[in-house]
Tab-separated table of C-alpha atoms and ligand atoms in Angstrom:
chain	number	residue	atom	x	y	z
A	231	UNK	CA	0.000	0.000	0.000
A	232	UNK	CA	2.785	2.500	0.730
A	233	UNK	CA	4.725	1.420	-2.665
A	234	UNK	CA	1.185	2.896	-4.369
A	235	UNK	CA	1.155	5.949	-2.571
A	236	UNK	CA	4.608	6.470	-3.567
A	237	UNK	CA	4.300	5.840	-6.628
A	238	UNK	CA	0.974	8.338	-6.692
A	239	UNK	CA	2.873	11.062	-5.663
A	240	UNK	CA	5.459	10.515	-8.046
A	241	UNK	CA	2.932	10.611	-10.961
A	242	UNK	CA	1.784	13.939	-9.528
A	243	UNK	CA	5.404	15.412	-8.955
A	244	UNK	CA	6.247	14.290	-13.078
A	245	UNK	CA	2.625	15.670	-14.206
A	246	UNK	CA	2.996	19.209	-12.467
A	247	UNK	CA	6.508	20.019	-13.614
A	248	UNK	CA	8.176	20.622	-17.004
A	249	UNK	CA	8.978	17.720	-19.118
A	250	UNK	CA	12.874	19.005	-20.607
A	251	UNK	CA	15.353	17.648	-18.242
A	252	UNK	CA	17.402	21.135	-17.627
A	253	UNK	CA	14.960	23.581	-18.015
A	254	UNK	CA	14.587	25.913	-15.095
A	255	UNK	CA	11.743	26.871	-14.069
A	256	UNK	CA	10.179	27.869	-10.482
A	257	UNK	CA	12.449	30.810	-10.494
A	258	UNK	CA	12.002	32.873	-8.173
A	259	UNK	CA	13.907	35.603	-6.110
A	260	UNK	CA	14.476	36.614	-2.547
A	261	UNK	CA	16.837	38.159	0.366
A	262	UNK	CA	18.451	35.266	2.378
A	263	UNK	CA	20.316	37.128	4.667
A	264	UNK	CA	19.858	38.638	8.019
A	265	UNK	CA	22.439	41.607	7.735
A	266	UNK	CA	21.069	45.445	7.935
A	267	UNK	CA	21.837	45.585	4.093
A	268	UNK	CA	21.209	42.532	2.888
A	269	UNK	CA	18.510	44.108	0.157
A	270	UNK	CA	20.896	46.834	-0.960
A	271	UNK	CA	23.493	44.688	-2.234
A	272	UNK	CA	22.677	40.722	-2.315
A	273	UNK	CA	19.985	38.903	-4.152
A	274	UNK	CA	19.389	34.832	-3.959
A	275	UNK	CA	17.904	33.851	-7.784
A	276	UNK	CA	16.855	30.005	-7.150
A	277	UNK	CA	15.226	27.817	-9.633
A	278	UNK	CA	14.644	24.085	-10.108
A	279	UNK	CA	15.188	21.391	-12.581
A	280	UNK	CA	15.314	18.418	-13.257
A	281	UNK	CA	18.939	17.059	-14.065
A	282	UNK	CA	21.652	17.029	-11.749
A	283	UNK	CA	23.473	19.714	-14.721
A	284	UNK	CA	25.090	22.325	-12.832
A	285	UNK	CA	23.582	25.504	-13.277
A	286	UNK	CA	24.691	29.051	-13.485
A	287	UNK	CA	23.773	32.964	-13.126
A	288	UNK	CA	25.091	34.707	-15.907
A	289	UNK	CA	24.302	39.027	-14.663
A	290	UNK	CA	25.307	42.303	-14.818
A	291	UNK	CA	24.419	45.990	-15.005
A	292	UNK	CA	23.845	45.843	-18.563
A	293	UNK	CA	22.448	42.811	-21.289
A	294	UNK	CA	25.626	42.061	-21.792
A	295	UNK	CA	25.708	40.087	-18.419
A	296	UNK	CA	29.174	40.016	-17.968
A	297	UNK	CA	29.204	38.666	-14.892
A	298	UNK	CA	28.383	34.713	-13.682
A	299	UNK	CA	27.890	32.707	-10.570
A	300	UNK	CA	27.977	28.970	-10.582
A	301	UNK	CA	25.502	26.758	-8.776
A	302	UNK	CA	25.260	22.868	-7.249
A	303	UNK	CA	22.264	22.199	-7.224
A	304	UNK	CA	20.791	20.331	-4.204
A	305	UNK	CA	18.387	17.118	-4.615
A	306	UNK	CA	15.552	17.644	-2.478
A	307	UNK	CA	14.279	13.867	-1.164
A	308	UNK	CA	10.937	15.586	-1.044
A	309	UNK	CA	9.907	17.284	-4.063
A	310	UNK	CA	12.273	15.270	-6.369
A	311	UNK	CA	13.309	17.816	-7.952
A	312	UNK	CA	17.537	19.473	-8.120
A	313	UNK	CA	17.624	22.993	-6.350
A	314	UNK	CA	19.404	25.600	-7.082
A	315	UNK	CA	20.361	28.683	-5.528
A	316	UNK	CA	22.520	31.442	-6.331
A	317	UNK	CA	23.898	34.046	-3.800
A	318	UNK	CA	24.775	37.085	-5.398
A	319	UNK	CA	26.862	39.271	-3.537
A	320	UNK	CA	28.183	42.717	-3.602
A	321	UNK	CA	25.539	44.579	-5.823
A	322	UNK	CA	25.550	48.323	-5.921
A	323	UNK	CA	22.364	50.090	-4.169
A	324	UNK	CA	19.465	51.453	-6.048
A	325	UNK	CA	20.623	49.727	-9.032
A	326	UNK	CA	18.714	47.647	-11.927
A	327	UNK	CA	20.534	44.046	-12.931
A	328	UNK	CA	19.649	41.707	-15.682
A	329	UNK	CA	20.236	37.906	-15.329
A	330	UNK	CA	19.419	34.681	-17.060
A	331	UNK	CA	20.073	31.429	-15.371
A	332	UNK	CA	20.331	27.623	-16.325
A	333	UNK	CA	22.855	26.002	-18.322
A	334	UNK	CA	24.258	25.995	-21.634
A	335	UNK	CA	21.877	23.534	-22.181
A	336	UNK	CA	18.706	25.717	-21.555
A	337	UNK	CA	18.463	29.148	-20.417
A	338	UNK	CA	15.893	31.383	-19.251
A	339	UNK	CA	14.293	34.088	-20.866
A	340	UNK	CA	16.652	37.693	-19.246
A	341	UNK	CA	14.756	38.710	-16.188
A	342	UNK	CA	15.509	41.949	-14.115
A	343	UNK	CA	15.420	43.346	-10.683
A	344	UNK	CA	16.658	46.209	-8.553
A	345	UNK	CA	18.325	46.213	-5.513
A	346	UNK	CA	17.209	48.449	-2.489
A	347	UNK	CA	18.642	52.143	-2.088
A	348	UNK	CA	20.333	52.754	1.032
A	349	UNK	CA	19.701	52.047	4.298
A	350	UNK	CA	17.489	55.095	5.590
A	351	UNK	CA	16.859	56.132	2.114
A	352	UNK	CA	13.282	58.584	1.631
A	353	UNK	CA	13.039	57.608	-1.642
A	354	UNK	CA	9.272	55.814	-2.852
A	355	UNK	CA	9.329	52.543	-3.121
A	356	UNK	CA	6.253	50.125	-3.971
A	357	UNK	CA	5.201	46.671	-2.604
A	358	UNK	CA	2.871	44.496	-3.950
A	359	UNK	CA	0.881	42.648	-0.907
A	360	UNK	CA	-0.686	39.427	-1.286
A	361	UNK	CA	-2.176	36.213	0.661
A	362	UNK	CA	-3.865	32.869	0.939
A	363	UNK	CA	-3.107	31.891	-2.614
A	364	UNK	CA	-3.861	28.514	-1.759
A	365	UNK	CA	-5.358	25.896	-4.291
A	366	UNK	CA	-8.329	25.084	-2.991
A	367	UNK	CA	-11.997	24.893	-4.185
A	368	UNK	CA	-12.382	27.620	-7.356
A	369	UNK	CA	-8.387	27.867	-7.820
A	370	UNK	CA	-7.568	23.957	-8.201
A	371	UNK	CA	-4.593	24.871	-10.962
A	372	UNK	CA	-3.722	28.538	-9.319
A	373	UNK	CA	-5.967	29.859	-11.940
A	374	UNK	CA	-7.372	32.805	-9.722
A	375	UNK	CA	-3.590	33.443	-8.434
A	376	UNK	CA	-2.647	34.168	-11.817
A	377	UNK	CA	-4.713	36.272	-12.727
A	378	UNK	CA	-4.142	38.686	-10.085
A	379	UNK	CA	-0.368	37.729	-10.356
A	380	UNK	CA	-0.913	39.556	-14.015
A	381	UNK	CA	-2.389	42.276	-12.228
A	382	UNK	CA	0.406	43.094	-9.797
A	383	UNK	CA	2.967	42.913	-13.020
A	384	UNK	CA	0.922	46.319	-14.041
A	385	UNK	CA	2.713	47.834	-10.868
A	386	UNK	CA	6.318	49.459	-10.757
A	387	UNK	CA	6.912	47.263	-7.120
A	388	UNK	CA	9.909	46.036	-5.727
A	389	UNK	CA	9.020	42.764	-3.877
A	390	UNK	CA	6.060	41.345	-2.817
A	391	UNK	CA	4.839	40.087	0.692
A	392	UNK	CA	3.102	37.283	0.935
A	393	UNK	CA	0.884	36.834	4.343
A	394	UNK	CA	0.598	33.100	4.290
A	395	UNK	CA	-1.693	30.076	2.788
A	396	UNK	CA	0.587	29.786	-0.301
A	397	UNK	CA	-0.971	26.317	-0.728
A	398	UNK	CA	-3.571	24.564	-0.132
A	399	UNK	CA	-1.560	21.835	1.794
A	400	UNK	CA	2.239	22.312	2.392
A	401	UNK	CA	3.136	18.112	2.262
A	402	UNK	CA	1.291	18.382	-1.421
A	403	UNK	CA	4.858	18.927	-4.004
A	404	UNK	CA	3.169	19.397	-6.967
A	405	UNK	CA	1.291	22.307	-5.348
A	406	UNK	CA	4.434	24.581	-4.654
A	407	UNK	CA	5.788	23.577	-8.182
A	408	UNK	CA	2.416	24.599	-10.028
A	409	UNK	CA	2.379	27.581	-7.807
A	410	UNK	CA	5.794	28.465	-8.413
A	411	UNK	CA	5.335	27.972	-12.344
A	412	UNK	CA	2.460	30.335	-12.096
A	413	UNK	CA	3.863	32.924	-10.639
A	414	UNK	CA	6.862	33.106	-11.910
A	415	UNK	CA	6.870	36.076	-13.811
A	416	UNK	CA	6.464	37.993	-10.618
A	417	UNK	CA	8.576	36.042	-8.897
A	418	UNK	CA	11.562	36.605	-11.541
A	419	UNK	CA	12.061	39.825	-11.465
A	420	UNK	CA	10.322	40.789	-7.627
A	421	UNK	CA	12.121	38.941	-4.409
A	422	UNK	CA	9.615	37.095	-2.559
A	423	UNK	CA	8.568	37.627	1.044
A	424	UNK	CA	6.275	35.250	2.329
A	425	UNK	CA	5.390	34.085	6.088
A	426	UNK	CA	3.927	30.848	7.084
A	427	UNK	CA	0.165	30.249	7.411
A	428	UNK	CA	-1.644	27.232	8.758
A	429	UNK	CA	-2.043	25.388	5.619
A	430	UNK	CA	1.765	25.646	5.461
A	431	UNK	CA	2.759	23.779	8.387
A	432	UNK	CA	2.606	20.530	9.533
A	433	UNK	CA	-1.317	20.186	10.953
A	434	UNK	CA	-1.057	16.364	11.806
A	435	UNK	CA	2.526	15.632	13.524
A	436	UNK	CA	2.012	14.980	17.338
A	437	UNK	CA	5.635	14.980	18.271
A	438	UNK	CA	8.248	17.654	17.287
A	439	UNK	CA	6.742	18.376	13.940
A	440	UNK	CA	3.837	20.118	15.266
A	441	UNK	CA	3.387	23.587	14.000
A	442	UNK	CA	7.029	23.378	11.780
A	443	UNK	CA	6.819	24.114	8.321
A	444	UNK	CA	6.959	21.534	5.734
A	445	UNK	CA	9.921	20.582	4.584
A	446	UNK	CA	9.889	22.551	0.971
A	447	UNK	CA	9.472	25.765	2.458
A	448	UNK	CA	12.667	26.056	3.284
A	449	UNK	CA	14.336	24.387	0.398
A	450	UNK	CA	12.330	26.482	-1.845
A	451	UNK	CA	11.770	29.796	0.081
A	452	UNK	CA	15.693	31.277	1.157
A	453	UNK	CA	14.143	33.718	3.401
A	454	UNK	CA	16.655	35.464	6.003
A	455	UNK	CA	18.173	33.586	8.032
A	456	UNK	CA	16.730	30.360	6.569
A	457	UNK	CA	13.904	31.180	9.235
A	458	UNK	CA	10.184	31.568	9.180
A	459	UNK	CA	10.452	34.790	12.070
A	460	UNK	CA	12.344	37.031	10.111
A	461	UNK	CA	13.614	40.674	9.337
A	462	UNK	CA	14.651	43.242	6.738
A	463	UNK	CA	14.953	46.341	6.078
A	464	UNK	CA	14.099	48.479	3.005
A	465	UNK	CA	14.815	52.211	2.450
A	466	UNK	CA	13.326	53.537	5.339
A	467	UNK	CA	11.447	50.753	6.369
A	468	UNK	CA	11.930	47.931	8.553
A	469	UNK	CA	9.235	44.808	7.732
A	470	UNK	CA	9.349	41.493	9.944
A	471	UNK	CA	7.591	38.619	9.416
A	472	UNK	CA	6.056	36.426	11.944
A	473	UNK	CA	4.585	33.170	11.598
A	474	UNK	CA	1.788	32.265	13.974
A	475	UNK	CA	1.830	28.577	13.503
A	476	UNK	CA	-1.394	26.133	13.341
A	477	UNK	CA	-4.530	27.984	13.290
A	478	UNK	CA	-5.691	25.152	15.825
A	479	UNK	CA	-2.391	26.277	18.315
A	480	UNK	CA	-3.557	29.962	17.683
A	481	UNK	CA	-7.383	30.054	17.889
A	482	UNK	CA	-8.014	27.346	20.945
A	483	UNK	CA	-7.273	28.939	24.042
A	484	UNK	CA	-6.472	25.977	26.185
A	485	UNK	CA	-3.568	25.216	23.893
A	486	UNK	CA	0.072	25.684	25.420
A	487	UNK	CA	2.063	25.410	22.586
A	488	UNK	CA	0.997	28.688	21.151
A	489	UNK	CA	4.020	30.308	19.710
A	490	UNK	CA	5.117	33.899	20.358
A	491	UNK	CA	4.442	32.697	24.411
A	492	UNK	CA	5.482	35.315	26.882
A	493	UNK	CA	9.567	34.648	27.326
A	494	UNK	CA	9.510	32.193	24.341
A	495	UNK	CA	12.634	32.302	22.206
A	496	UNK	CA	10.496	33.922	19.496
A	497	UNK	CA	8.923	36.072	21.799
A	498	UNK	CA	12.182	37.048	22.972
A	499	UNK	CA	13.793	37.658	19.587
A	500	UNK	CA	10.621	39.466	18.535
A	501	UNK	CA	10.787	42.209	21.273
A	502	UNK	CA	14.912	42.452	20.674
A	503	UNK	CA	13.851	43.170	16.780
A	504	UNK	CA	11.464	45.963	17.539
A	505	UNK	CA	13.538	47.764	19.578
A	506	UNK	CA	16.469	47.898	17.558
A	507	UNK	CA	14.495	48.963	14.801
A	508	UNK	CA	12.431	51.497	16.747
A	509	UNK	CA	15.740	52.876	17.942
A	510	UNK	CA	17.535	53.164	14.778
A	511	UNK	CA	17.174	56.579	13.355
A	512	UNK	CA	16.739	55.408	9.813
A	513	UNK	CA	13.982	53.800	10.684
A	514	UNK	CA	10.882	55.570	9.849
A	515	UNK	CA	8.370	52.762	9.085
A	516	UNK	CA	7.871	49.396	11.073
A	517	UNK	CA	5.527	46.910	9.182
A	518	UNK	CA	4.841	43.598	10.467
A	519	UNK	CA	3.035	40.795	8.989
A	520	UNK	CA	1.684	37.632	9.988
A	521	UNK	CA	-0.996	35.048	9.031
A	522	UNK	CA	-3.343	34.955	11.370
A	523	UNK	CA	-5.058	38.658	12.100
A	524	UNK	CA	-5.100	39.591	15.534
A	525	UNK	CA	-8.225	41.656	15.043
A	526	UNK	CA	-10.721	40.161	12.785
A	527	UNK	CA	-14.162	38.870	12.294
A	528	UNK	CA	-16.178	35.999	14.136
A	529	UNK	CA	-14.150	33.843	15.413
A	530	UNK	CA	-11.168	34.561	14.473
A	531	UNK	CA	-11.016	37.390	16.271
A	532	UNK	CA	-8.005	35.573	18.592
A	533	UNK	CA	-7.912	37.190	21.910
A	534	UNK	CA	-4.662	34.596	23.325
A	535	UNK	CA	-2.894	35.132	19.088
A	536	UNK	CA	-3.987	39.351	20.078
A	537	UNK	CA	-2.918	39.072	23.971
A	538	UNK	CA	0.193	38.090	23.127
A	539	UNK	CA	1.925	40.061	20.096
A	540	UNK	CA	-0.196	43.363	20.248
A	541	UNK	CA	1.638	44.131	23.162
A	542	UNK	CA	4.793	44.377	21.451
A	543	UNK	CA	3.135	46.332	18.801
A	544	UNK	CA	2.108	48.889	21.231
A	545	UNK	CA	5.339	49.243	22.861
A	546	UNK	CA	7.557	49.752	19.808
A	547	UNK	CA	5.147	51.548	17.593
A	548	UNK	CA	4.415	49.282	14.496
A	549	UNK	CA	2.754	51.353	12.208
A	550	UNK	CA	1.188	48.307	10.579
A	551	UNK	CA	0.161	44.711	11.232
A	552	UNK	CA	-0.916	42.541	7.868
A	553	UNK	CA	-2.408	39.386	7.905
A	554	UNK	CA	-4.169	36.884	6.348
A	555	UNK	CA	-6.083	33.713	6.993
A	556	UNK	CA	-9.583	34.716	6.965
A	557	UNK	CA	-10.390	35.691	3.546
A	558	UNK	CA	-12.433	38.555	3.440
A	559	UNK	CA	-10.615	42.333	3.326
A	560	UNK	CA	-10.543	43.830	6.629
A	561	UNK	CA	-8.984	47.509	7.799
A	562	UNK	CA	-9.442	48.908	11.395
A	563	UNK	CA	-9.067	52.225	13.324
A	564	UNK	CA	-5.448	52.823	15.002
A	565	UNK	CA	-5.696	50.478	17.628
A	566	UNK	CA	-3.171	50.793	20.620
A	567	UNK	CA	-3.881	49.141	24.164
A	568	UNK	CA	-6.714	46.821	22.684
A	569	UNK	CA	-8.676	50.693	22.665
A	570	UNK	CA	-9.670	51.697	18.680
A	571	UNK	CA	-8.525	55.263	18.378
A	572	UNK	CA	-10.718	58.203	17.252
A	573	UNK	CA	-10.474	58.619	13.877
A	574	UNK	CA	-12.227	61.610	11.557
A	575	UNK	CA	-11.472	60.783	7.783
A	576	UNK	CA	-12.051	57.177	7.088
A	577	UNK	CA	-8.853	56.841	4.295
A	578	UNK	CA	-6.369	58.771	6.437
A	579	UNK	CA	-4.762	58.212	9.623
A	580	UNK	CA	-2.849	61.389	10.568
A	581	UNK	CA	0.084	60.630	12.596
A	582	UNK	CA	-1.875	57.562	13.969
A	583	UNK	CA	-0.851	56.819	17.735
A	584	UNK	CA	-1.493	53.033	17.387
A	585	UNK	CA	-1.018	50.346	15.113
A	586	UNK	CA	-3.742	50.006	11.793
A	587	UNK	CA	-4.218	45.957	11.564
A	588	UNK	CA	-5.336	44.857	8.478
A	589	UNK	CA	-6.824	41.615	7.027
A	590	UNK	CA	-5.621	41.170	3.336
A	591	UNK	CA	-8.583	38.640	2.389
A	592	UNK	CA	-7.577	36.268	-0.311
A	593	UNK	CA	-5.296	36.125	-3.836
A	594	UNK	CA	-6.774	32.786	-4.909
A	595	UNK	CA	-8.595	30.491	-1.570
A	596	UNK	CA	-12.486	30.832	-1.697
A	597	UNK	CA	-13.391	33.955	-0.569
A	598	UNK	CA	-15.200	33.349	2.939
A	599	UNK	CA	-18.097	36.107	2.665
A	600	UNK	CA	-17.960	39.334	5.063
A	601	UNK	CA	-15.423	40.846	7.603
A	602	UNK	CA	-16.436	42.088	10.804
A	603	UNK	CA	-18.797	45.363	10.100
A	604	UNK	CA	-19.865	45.452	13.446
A	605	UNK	CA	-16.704	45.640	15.281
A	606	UNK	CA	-15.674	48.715	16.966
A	607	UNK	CA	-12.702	49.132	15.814
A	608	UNK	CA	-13.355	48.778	11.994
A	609	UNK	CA	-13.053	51.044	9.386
A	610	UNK	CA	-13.740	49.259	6.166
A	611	UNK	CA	-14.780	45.583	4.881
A	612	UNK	CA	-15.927	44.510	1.273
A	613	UNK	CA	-19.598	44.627	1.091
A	614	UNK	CA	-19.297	41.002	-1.385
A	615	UNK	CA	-16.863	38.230	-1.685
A	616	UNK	CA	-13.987	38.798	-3.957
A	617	UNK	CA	-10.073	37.933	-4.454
A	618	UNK	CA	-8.157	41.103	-4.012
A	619	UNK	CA	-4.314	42.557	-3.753
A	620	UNK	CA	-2.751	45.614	-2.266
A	621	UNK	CA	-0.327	47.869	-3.703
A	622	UNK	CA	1.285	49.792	-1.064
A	623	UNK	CA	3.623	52.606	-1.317
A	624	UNK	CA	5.995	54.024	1.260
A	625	UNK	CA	7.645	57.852	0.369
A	626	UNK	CA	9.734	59.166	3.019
A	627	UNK	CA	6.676	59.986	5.943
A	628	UNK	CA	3.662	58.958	4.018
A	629	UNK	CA	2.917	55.851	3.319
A	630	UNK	CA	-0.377	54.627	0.953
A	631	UNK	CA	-2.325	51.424	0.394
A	632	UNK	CA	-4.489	50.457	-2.407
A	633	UNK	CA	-6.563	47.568	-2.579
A	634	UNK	CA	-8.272	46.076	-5.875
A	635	UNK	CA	-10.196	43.188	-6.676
A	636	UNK	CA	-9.355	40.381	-8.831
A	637	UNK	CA	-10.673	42.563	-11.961
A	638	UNK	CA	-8.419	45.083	-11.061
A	639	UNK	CA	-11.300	47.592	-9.697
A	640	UNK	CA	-9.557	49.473	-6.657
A	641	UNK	CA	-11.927	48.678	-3.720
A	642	UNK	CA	-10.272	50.602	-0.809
A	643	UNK	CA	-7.487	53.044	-0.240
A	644	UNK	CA	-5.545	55.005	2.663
A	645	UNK	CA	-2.778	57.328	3.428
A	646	UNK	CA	-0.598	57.813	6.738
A	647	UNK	CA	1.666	60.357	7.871
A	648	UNK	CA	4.266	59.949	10.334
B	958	FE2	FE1	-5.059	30.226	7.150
């Protein structure tokens, strides 16, 4: 019986990725490393194949791509698949580089990407903002995903942050290399940022695999650190990403092995992150995200998830908290000590003296129906289901956020001053 559920999975690994042997394809970029400038001047291009052919980065300033990086690939037991990542070091700030990557035997089409200006810089920069992408009931092949991955390419963005759900079910391989497929040309040419949701991690394991990611996120993902709690700064901006675990070890309240537990180790490193970013003076801008909202609808609204991050957020001033999870678009008032703060003109928050928590909703997982109009603290919620994206722009002290549906029809909006 095991022997045929092997052998199903291999049928479905084979089916969902490309049939030439050293194509690359899943390419996708991202920042890998934890240093203060790690955007400004590295870049990690990975993509998979299907040989064992040593691959290579051929890059440079211009399309001449003077310059080359070679890879081994990895074999990774569980997708089946060679990995390979490139490290690119030294880049120059603020600067656009063009890259192709493969083998002599088959190349990919020249991407490009730009690296971060410099640490503190006031300069605009864009991010596209996106979540729960996951395959499930009306986006079986990612076909909702990729539609409103063609919408973000309309956008001049940098990266993209991804608030969690990528799939439908992180042990499912052919999943992540549909996905990854899919969304490559976003991927290619914007560094990828995502955090783990529920659907990500192990749900099932009773012993030490409770709550950890599946194995593929990290062979795939080269986020900082190799870590699911991570940091990084851009411009002006410091983002960190959190990841909240099993919605079951989140939402139940008699659970004790929530993460983020008072004097955890991630608690810990949390509260050491926000205060060196709140007390660097280039530092304008701290944006967290996470899956699970800690102000939402029903029942997710998570008072132990809230009780024990918020806190933080309070004490350090994060400007903004983005989540996922619940699929529906949610935006609330400045919130600081679990109060919602008085607020005049629904699309601006003036110097707000809390944090403004927002639920992204969903870029591809059925869309759940309505957020939570009747809570006191909220501002705005879609009036119907929909898929939707943000675009959200950060210039020196103001920041914006637009949101749009899957047709590309913008359905909220907001400015902030610091
Ligand atoms: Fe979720």
């Amino acid at each position: 019986m095991k022997l045929f559920f092997t052998l199903v999975a291999l049928a479905a690994i084979l089916q969902a990725r490309p049939v030439a042997a050293q194509q690359p394809y899943d390419i996708h970029l991202s920042w890998n490393s934890a240093q203060p400038h790690a955007t400004e001047n590295t870049m990690v291009i990975a993509w998979s194949a299907n040989s064992a052919t040593p691959g290579i980065v051929k890059y440079g300033r211009d399309k001449m791509l003077t310059n080359s990086k070679s890879v081994t690939p990895e074999y990774s037991q569980s997708a089946l698949i060679y990995l390979h990542k490139a490290v690119l070091t030294g880049l120059r700030p603020n600067t656009v580089y063009y890259y192709k990557c493969g083998s002599a035997a088959a190349w990919s089409q020249t991407y490009s990407f730009k690296t971060a200006p410099v640490l503190g810089s006031q300069h605009k920069f864009t991010v596209g903002v996106w979540s729960d992408t996951q395959d499930n009931e009306f986006n079986t092949e990612f076909e909702k995903t990729d539609s409103i991955a063609q919408q973000l390419l309309k956008y001049p963005l940098q990266f993209t942050i991804h608030t969690g759900d990528i799939v439908n079910a992180g042990s499912q391989v052919p999943s992540w290399i549909r996905l990854f497929n899919i969304i490559q040309p976003v991927n290619a040419t914007l560094p990828f940022m995502p955090v783990t949701g529920n659907h990500d991690v192990d749900n099932n394991a009773s012993d030490a695999g409770y709550q950890k990611p599946f194995s593929i996120f990290y062979d795939f993902l080269n986020l900082p650190g190799n870590k699911t709690d991570y940091s990084f700064n851009y411009g002006n901006t410091h983002f960190v990403a959190i990841s909240s675990g099993h919605a079951k070890g989140v939402e139940e309240a008699h659970r004790t092995d929530w993460r983020y537990g008072k004097d955890s180790p991630e608690y810990q490193w949390l509260e050491k992150d926000l205060a060196a970013a709140r007390s660097n003076k280039k530092i304008t801008w701290i944006i967290v995200y996470m899956h699970h909202p800690a102000y939402s609808f029903g029942w997710s609204h998570v008072q132990g998830w809230q009780d024990r991050v918020t806190p933080l957020f309070d004490q350090y001033q994060v400007d903004l908290a983005l989540a996922g999870h619940r699929h529906v678009y949610e935006r609330h008032k400045a919130i600081r000590n679990n109060q919602p703060l008085p607020q005049e003109n629904i699309h601006l928050y003036p110097k707000p003296a809390g944090t403004v928590y927002i639920t992204n909703g969903t870029s591809g997982g059925s869309p759940q129906g309505l957020g939570g109009a009747t809570m006191s603290s909220m501002l705005f919620t879609s009036k119907s289901k929909m898929y939707n994206y943000a675009i959200m722009a950060i210039e020196g002290r103001k920041l914006t956020y637009d949101v749009y549906n899957q047709k590309g029809e913008k359905i909220d909006y907001f400015e902030m001053n610091k």
